[in-house]
mmCIF file of C-alpha atoms in Angstrom:
data_model
loop_
_atom_site.group_PDB
_atom_site.id
_atom_site.type_symbol
_atom_site.label_atom_id
_atom_site.label_comp_id
_atom_site.label_asym_id
_atom_site.label_seq_id
_atom_site.Cartn_x
_atom_site.Cartn_y
_atom_site.Cartn_z
ATOM 1 C CA ARG A 1432 5.982 2.613 -19.127
ATOM 2 C CA LYS A 1433 4.875 2.827 -15.442
ATOM 3 C CA GLU A 1434 3.883 -0.518 -13.868
ATOM 4 C CA VAL A 1435 0.433 0.890 -12.797
ATOM 5 C CA GLU A 1436 -0.782 4.092 -14.426
ATOM 6 C CA GLN A 1437 -3.686 6.320 -13.046
ATOM 7 C CA ASP A 1438 -5.022 9.696 -13.936
ATOM 8 C CA PRO A 1439 -3.957 11.784 -10.903
ATOM 9 C CA GLY A 1440 -6.957 14.133 -11.022
ATOM 10 C CA PRO A 1441 -8.155 15.817 -9.082
ATOM 11 C CA PHE A 1442 -11.783 14.899 -9.929
ATOM 12 C CA ASN A 1443 -13.940 17.578 -8.396
ATOM 13 C CA VAL A 1444 -17.624 16.405 -8.327
ATOM 14 C CA PRO A 1445 -20.858 17.454 -6.578
ATOM 15 C CA GLU A 1446 -22.470 15.261 -4.050
ATOM 16 C CA GLY A 1447 -24.620 12.680 -5.670
ATOM 17 C CA ALA A 1448 -22.489 12.552 -8.807
ATOM 18 C CA THR A 1449 -21.274 9.383 -10.458
ATOM 19 C CA VAL A 1450 -17.562 9.259 -11.070
ATOM 20 C CA ALA A 1451 -15.282 6.729 -12.729
ATOM 21 C CA PHE A 1452 -11.581 6.107 -12.358
ATOM 22 C CA ASN A 1453 -9.432 4.109 -14.736
ATOM 23 C CA CYS A 1454 -6.117 2.349 -14.290
ATOM 24 C CA THR A 1455 -3.777 0.408 -16.654
ATOM 25 C CA TYR A 1456 -1.092 -2.020 -15.781
ATOM 26 C CA SER A 1457 1.878 -3.131 -17.591
ATOM 27 C CA ASN A 1458 2.743 -6.631 -16.363
ATOM 28 C CA SER A 1459 0.582 -9.296 -18.039
ATOM 29 C CA ALA A 1460 1.593 -11.783 -15.339
ATOM 30 C CA SER A 1461 -0.244 -9.622 -12.664
ATOM 31 C CA GLN A 1462 -2.492 -12.059 -10.726
ATOM 32 C CA SER A 1463 -4.887 -9.970 -8.567
ATOM 33 C CA PHE A 1464 -6.095 -6.530 -8.464
ATOM 34 C CA PHE A 1465 -7.429 -4.077 -5.823
ATOM 35 C CA TRP A 1466 -8.624 -0.641 -5.202
ATOM 36 C CA TYR A 1467 -7.431 0.896 -1.934
ATOM 37 C CA ARG A 1468 -8.451 4.240 -0.607
ATOM 38 C CA GLN A 1469 -5.971 6.593 1.117
ATOM 39 C CA ASP A 1470 -6.980 9.527 3.265
ATOM 40 C CA CYS A 1471 -4.376 12.318 3.750
ATOM 41 C CA ARG A 1472 -1.265 10.947 5.559
ATOM 42 C CA LYS A 1473 -3.028 7.753 6.453
ATOM 43 C CA GLU A 1474 -2.479 4.156 5.660
ATOM 44 C CA PRO A 1475 -3.968 2.618 2.483
ATOM 45 C CA LYS A 1476 -7.282 0.792 3.224
ATOM 46 C CA LEU A 1477 -8.754 -1.894 1.027
ATOM 47 C CA LEU A 1478 -11.833 -0.686 -0.695
ATOM 48 C CA MET A 1479 -12.441 -3.823 -2.844
ATOM 49 C CA SER A 1480 -10.827 -6.588 -4.774
ATOM 50 C CA VAL A 1481 -11.406 -6.560 -8.406
ATOM 51 C CA TYR A 1482 -12.554 -9.818 -10.117
ATOM 52 C CA SER A 1483 -12.640 -10.753 -13.768
ATOM 53 C CA SER A 1484 -16.295 -11.004 -13.819
ATOM 54 C CA GLY A 1485 -16.640 -7.508 -12.311
ATOM 55 C CA ASN A 1486 -17.959 -6.908 -8.733
ATOM 56 C CA GLU A 1487 -20.074 -4.480 -6.926
ATOM 57 C CA ASP A 1488 -20.117 -3.399 -3.291
ATOM 58 C CA GLY A 1489 -22.910 -1.019 -2.545
ATOM 59 C CA ARG A 1490 -22.181 2.202 -4.535
ATOM 60 C CA PHE A 1491 -18.864 0.980 -5.853
ATOM 61 C CA THR A 1492 -18.404 -1.147 -8.950
ATOM 62 C CA ALA A 1493 -15.062 -2.502 -10.218
ATOM 63 C CA GLN A 1494 -14.291 -3.984 -13.573
ATOM 64 C CA LEU A 1495 -11.204 -5.743 -14.869
ATOM 65 C CA ASN A 1496 -10.258 -6.270 -18.527
ATOM 66 C CA ARG A 1497 -7.249 -8.576 -18.684
ATOM 67 C CA ALA A 1498 -6.944 -8.397 -22.375
ATOM 68 C CA SER A 1499 -6.522 -4.635 -22.208
ATOM 69 C CA GLN A 1500 -4.797 -4.666 -18.809
ATOM 70 C CA TYR A 1501 -7.308 -2.153 -17.586
ATOM 71 C CA ILE A 1502 -9.087 -1.721 -14.339
ATOM 72 C CA SER A 1503 -11.952 0.646 -13.446
ATOM 73 C CA LEU A 1504 -13.790 1.846 -10.493
ATOM 74 C CA LEU A 1505 -17.248 3.484 -10.539
ATOM 75 C CA ILE A 1506 -18.604 5.352 -7.601
ATOM 76 C CA ARG A 1507 -22.274 6.190 -7.636
ATOM 77 C CA ASP A 1508 -24.113 8.787 -5.571
ATOM 78 C CA SER A 1509 -20.926 10.306 -4.214
ATOM 79 C CA LYS A 1510 -20.807 11.385 -0.632
ATOM 80 C CA LEU A 1511 -18.598 13.981 0.906
ATOM 81 C CA SER A 1512 -16.872 11.161 2.854
ATOM 82 C CA ASP A 1513 -15.781 9.628 -0.384
ATOM 83 C CA SER A 1514 -13.137 12.417 -0.756
ATOM 84 C CA ALA A 1515 -9.840 10.661 -0.716
ATOM 85 C CA THR A 1516 -7.078 9.279 -2.984
ATOM 86 C CA TYR A 1517 -7.933 6.087 -4.804
ATOM 87 C CA LEU A 1518 -5.094 3.753 -5.368
ATOM 88 C CA CYS A 1519 -5.081 1.094 -8.163
ATOM 89 C CA VAL A 1520 -3.037 -1.837 -6.893
ATOM 90 C CA VAL A 1521 -1.766 -4.833 -8.628
ATOM 91 C CA ASN A 1522 -0.272 -8.095 -7.169
ATOM 92 C CA ILE A 1523 2.785 -9.450 -9.035
ATOM 93 C CA GLY A 1524 4.221 -12.821 -8.235
ATOM 94 C CA GLY A 1525 3.556 -15.609 -5.867
ATOM 95 C CA GLY A 1526 4.765 -13.622 -2.919
ATOM 96 C CA ASN A 1527 1.988 -11.155 -3.260
ATOM 97 C CA LYS A 1528 4.201 -8.065 -3.833
ATOM 98 C CA LEU A 1529 1.902 -5.165 -4.316
ATOM 99 C CA VAL A 1530 2.548 -2.446 -6.834
ATOM 100 C CA PHE A 1531 0.678 0.826 -6.340
ATOM 101 C CA GLY A 1532 -0.436 3.446 -8.713
ATOM 102 C CA ALA A 1533 0.228 7.100 -7.858
ATOM 103 C CA GLY A 1534 -3.477 7.421 -7.073
ATOM 104 C CA THR A 1535 -6.430 9.441 -8.325
ATOM 105 C CA ILE A 1536 -7.608 12.370 -6.049
ATOM 106 C CA LEU A 1537 -11.389 12.649 -5.643
ATOM 107 C CA ARG A 1538 -13.028 15.778 -4.036
ATOM 108 C CA VAL A 1539 -16.719 15.593 -3.390
ATOM 109 C CA LYS A 1540 -18.243 19.003 -2.743
ATOM 110 C CA SER A 1541 -21.661 19.924 -1.354
ATOM 111 C CA GLU B 535 -11.624 -6.672 13.279
ATOM 112 C CA PRO B 536 -7.941 -7.625 13.802
ATOM 113 C CA GLU B 537 -5.439 -5.067 12.635
ATOM 114 C CA VAL B 538 -1.827 -4.524 12.062
ATOM 115 C CA THR B 539 -0.313 -2.132 14.748
ATOM 116 C CA GLN B 540 2.898 -0.076 14.247
ATOM 117 C CA THR B 541 5.041 1.839 16.755
ATOM 118 C CA PRO B 542 6.043 4.464 17.095
ATOM 119 C CA SER B 543 3.595 6.716 15.107
ATOM 120 C CA HIS B 544 6.350 9.298 14.638
ATOM 121 C CA GLN B 545 10.104 8.930 14.908
ATOM 122 C CA VAL B 546 12.506 11.861 14.635
ATOM 123 C CA THR B 547 16.249 10.786 14.260
ATOM 124 C CA GLN B 548 19.477 12.541 13.473
ATOM 125 C CA MET B 549 21.047 11.506 10.097
ATOM 126 C CA GLY B 550 23.478 8.674 10.561
ATOM 127 C CA GLN B 551 21.706 7.212 13.538
ATOM 128 C CA GLU B 552 20.051 3.822 13.565
ATOM 129 C CA VAL B 553 16.313 3.480 13.751
ATOM 130 C CA ILE B 554 14.092 0.484 14.377
ATOM 131 C CA LEU B 555 10.397 0.564 13.292
ATOM 132 C CA ARG B 556 8.137 -1.993 14.873
ATOM 133 C CA CYS B 557 5.038 -3.827 13.709
ATOM 134 C CA VAL B 558 2.712 -6.447 15.030
ATOM 135 C CA PRO B 559 1.103 -8.198 12.127
ATOM 136 C CA ILE B 560 -2.400 -9.933 12.359
ATOM 137 C CA SER B 561 -1.769 -13.053 14.406
ATOM 138 C CA ASN B 562 -2.576 -15.754 11.799
ATOM 139 C CA HIS B 563 -0.948 -14.064 8.905
ATOM 140 C CA LEU B 564 2.051 -15.727 7.324
ATOM 141 C CA TYR B 565 3.510 -13.011 4.986
ATOM 142 C CA PHE B 566 4.804 -9.737 6.135
ATOM 143 C CA TYR B 567 5.770 -6.667 4.224
ATOM 144 C CA TRP B 568 7.235 -3.183 4.471
ATOM 145 C CA TYR B 569 6.334 -0.322 2.203
ATOM 146 C CA ARG B 570 7.261 3.257 2.169
ATOM 147 C CA GLN B 571 5.678 6.455 0.968
ATOM 148 C CA ILE B 572 7.762 9.545 0.546
ATOM 149 C CA LEU B 573 5.603 12.728 0.957
ATOM 150 C CA GLY B 574 3.614 13.342 -2.339
ATOM 151 C CA GLN B 575 4.782 10.122 -3.974
ATOM 152 C CA LYS B 576 3.295 6.728 -4.388
ATOM 153 C CA VAL B 577 3.478 3.806 -2.013
ATOM 154 C CA GLU B 578 6.641 1.724 -2.845
ATOM 155 C CA PHE B 579 7.333 -1.894 -1.892
ATOM 156 C CA LEU B 580 10.484 -2.531 0.165
ATOM 157 C CA VAL B 581 10.518 -6.138 1.224
ATOM 158 C CA SER B 582 8.563 -9.223 1.833
ATOM 159 C CA PHE B 583 9.151 -11.822 4.517
ATOM 160 C CA TYR B 584 7.862 -15.413 4.838
ATOM 161 C CA ASN B 585 8.985 -18.394 6.850
ATOM 162 C CA ASN B 586 11.648 -16.374 8.667
ATOM 163 C CA GLU B 587 13.377 -15.148 5.572
ATOM 164 C CA ILE B 588 13.268 -12.407 2.988
ATOM 165 C CA SER B 589 11.255 -13.627 -0.070
ATOM 166 C CA GLU B 590 11.675 -10.570 -2.162
ATOM 167 C CA LYS B 591 13.201 -7.098 -1.785
ATOM 168 C CA SER B 592 13.308 -3.875 -4.014
ATOM 169 C CA GLU B 593 16.264 -1.897 -5.151
ATOM 170 C CA ILE B 594 15.492 0.514 -2.357
ATOM 171 C CA PHE B 595 16.060 -2.146 0.215
ATOM 172 C CA ASP B 596 19.998 -1.869 0.201
ATOM 173 C CA ASP B 597 22.528 -3.080 2.818
ATOM 174 C CA GLN B 598 21.369 -0.261 5.199
ATOM 175 C CA PHE B 599 18.055 -2.078 5.626
ATOM 176 C CA SER B 600 17.296 -5.211 7.501
ATOM 177 C CA VAL B 601 14.178 -6.959 8.772
ATOM 178 C CA GLU B 602 13.596 -9.384 11.593
ATOM 179 C CA ARG B 603 10.962 -11.357 13.223
ATOM 180 C CA PRO B 604 12.496 -11.653 16.688
ATOM 181 C CA ASP B 605 9.664 -13.484 18.303
ATOM 182 C CA GLY B 606 6.099 -14.819 17.430
ATOM 183 C CA SER B 607 4.434 -11.439 17.098
ATOM 184 C CA ASN B 608 6.857 -8.718 16.201
ATOM 185 C CA PHE B 609 8.205 -7.781 12.788
ATOM 186 C CA THR B 610 10.888 -5.042 12.653
ATOM 187 C CA LEU B 611 12.511 -2.886 10.044
ATOM 188 C CA LYS B 612 15.994 -1.503 10.897
ATOM 189 C CA ILE B 613 17.718 1.317 9.024
ATOM 190 C CA ARG B 614 21.314 1.166 10.095
ATOM 191 C CA SER B 615 22.670 4.591 9.255
ATOM 192 C CA THR B 616 19.774 6.877 8.281
ATOM 193 C CA LYS B 617 19.949 9.387 5.486
ATOM 194 C CA LEU B 618 17.817 12.536 4.781
ATOM 195 C CA GLU B 619 16.172 10.699 1.897
ATOM 196 C CA ASP B 620 14.906 8.000 4.250
ATOM 197 C CA SER B 621 12.395 10.430 5.513
ATOM 198 C CA ALA B 622 8.935 8.843 4.684
ATOM 199 C CA MET B 623 5.962 7.109 5.944
ATOM 200 C CA TYR B 624 6.804 3.436 6.576
ATOM 201 C CA PHE B 625 3.863 1.039 6.342
ATOM 202 C CA CYS B 626 3.820 -2.567 7.529
ATOM 203 C CA ALA B 627 1.393 -4.991 6.078
ATOM 204 C CA SER B 628 0.437 -8.637 6.403
ATOM 205 C CA TRP B 629 -1.289 -11.380 4.425
ATOM 206 C CA ASP B 630 -2.738 -14.646 5.406
ATOM 207 C CA GLY B 631 -1.539 -16.401 2.275
ATOM 208 C CA GLY B 632 -4.998 -17.116 0.778
ATOM 209 C CA SER B 633 -5.362 -16.898 -2.870
ATOM 210 C CA ALA B 634 -5.867 -13.389 -4.328
ATOM 211 C CA GLY B 635 -6.079 -12.009 -0.815
ATOM 212 C CA PRO B 636 -5.459 -8.386 -0.087
ATOM 213 C CA GLN B 637 -2.870 -7.138 2.299
ATOM 214 C CA HIS B 638 -3.871 -5.319 5.514
ATOM 215 C CA PHE B 639 -1.843 -2.248 6.377
ATOM 216 C CA GLY B 640 -0.797 -0.721 9.768
ATOM 217 C CA ASP B 641 -1.371 3.058 10.275
ATOM 218 C CA GLY B 642 2.352 3.732 9.562
ATOM 219 C CA THR B 643 5.338 5.265 11.168
ATOM 220 C CA ARG B 644 6.333 8.723 10.116
ATOM 221 C CA LEU B 645 10.081 8.816 9.949
ATOM 222 C CA SER B 646 11.741 12.219 9.917
ATOM 223 C CA ILE B 647 15.505 12.426 9.556
ATOM 224 C CA LEU B 648 17.127 15.722 10.525
#
């Protein structure tokens, strides 16, 4: 089983749509969780951390279910600029080693 | 906002040659990392570095790889004898050591081995 598993997509959505991405992780000792965004051939950029209580940042909402080892990201009112690959990332261990999912491609079209 | 910087942005090297990739982490950060991403694949952890020593390394990080913090600001990755399969984007990252904190990534060095 992959350490972090994501649906690769692509998700093709119109502007203004709501889209949700899911992610599962295999290591129950994982300590912290993030969504990063990666544009083509660029570095991963932190989108948001994911907390057990769920958290929201503008149009973005992240949820964590530790019992099911499941993380989600909801994007509301999609913009063209949201087009990117969304990386589910899990921290394993005290040294903060990050394990990346393969990413979910989002394409927002006008 | 402080950022991680990497040089060069693109390095082209003949197979078998040594290459050094350079990074300047964020100044008050304590933990430093190298990751790589082969074209079309996921980002993979290579090595973490704390208190002037390697704290963890992956299977990819074999004897051909080494890291160093030669002074108070730079963090380098050396590949001793490059192979074709070392061609990838190499990302440096740093972390301030705070609980549950995210890592900040540099914009990467594209390494092309000919």
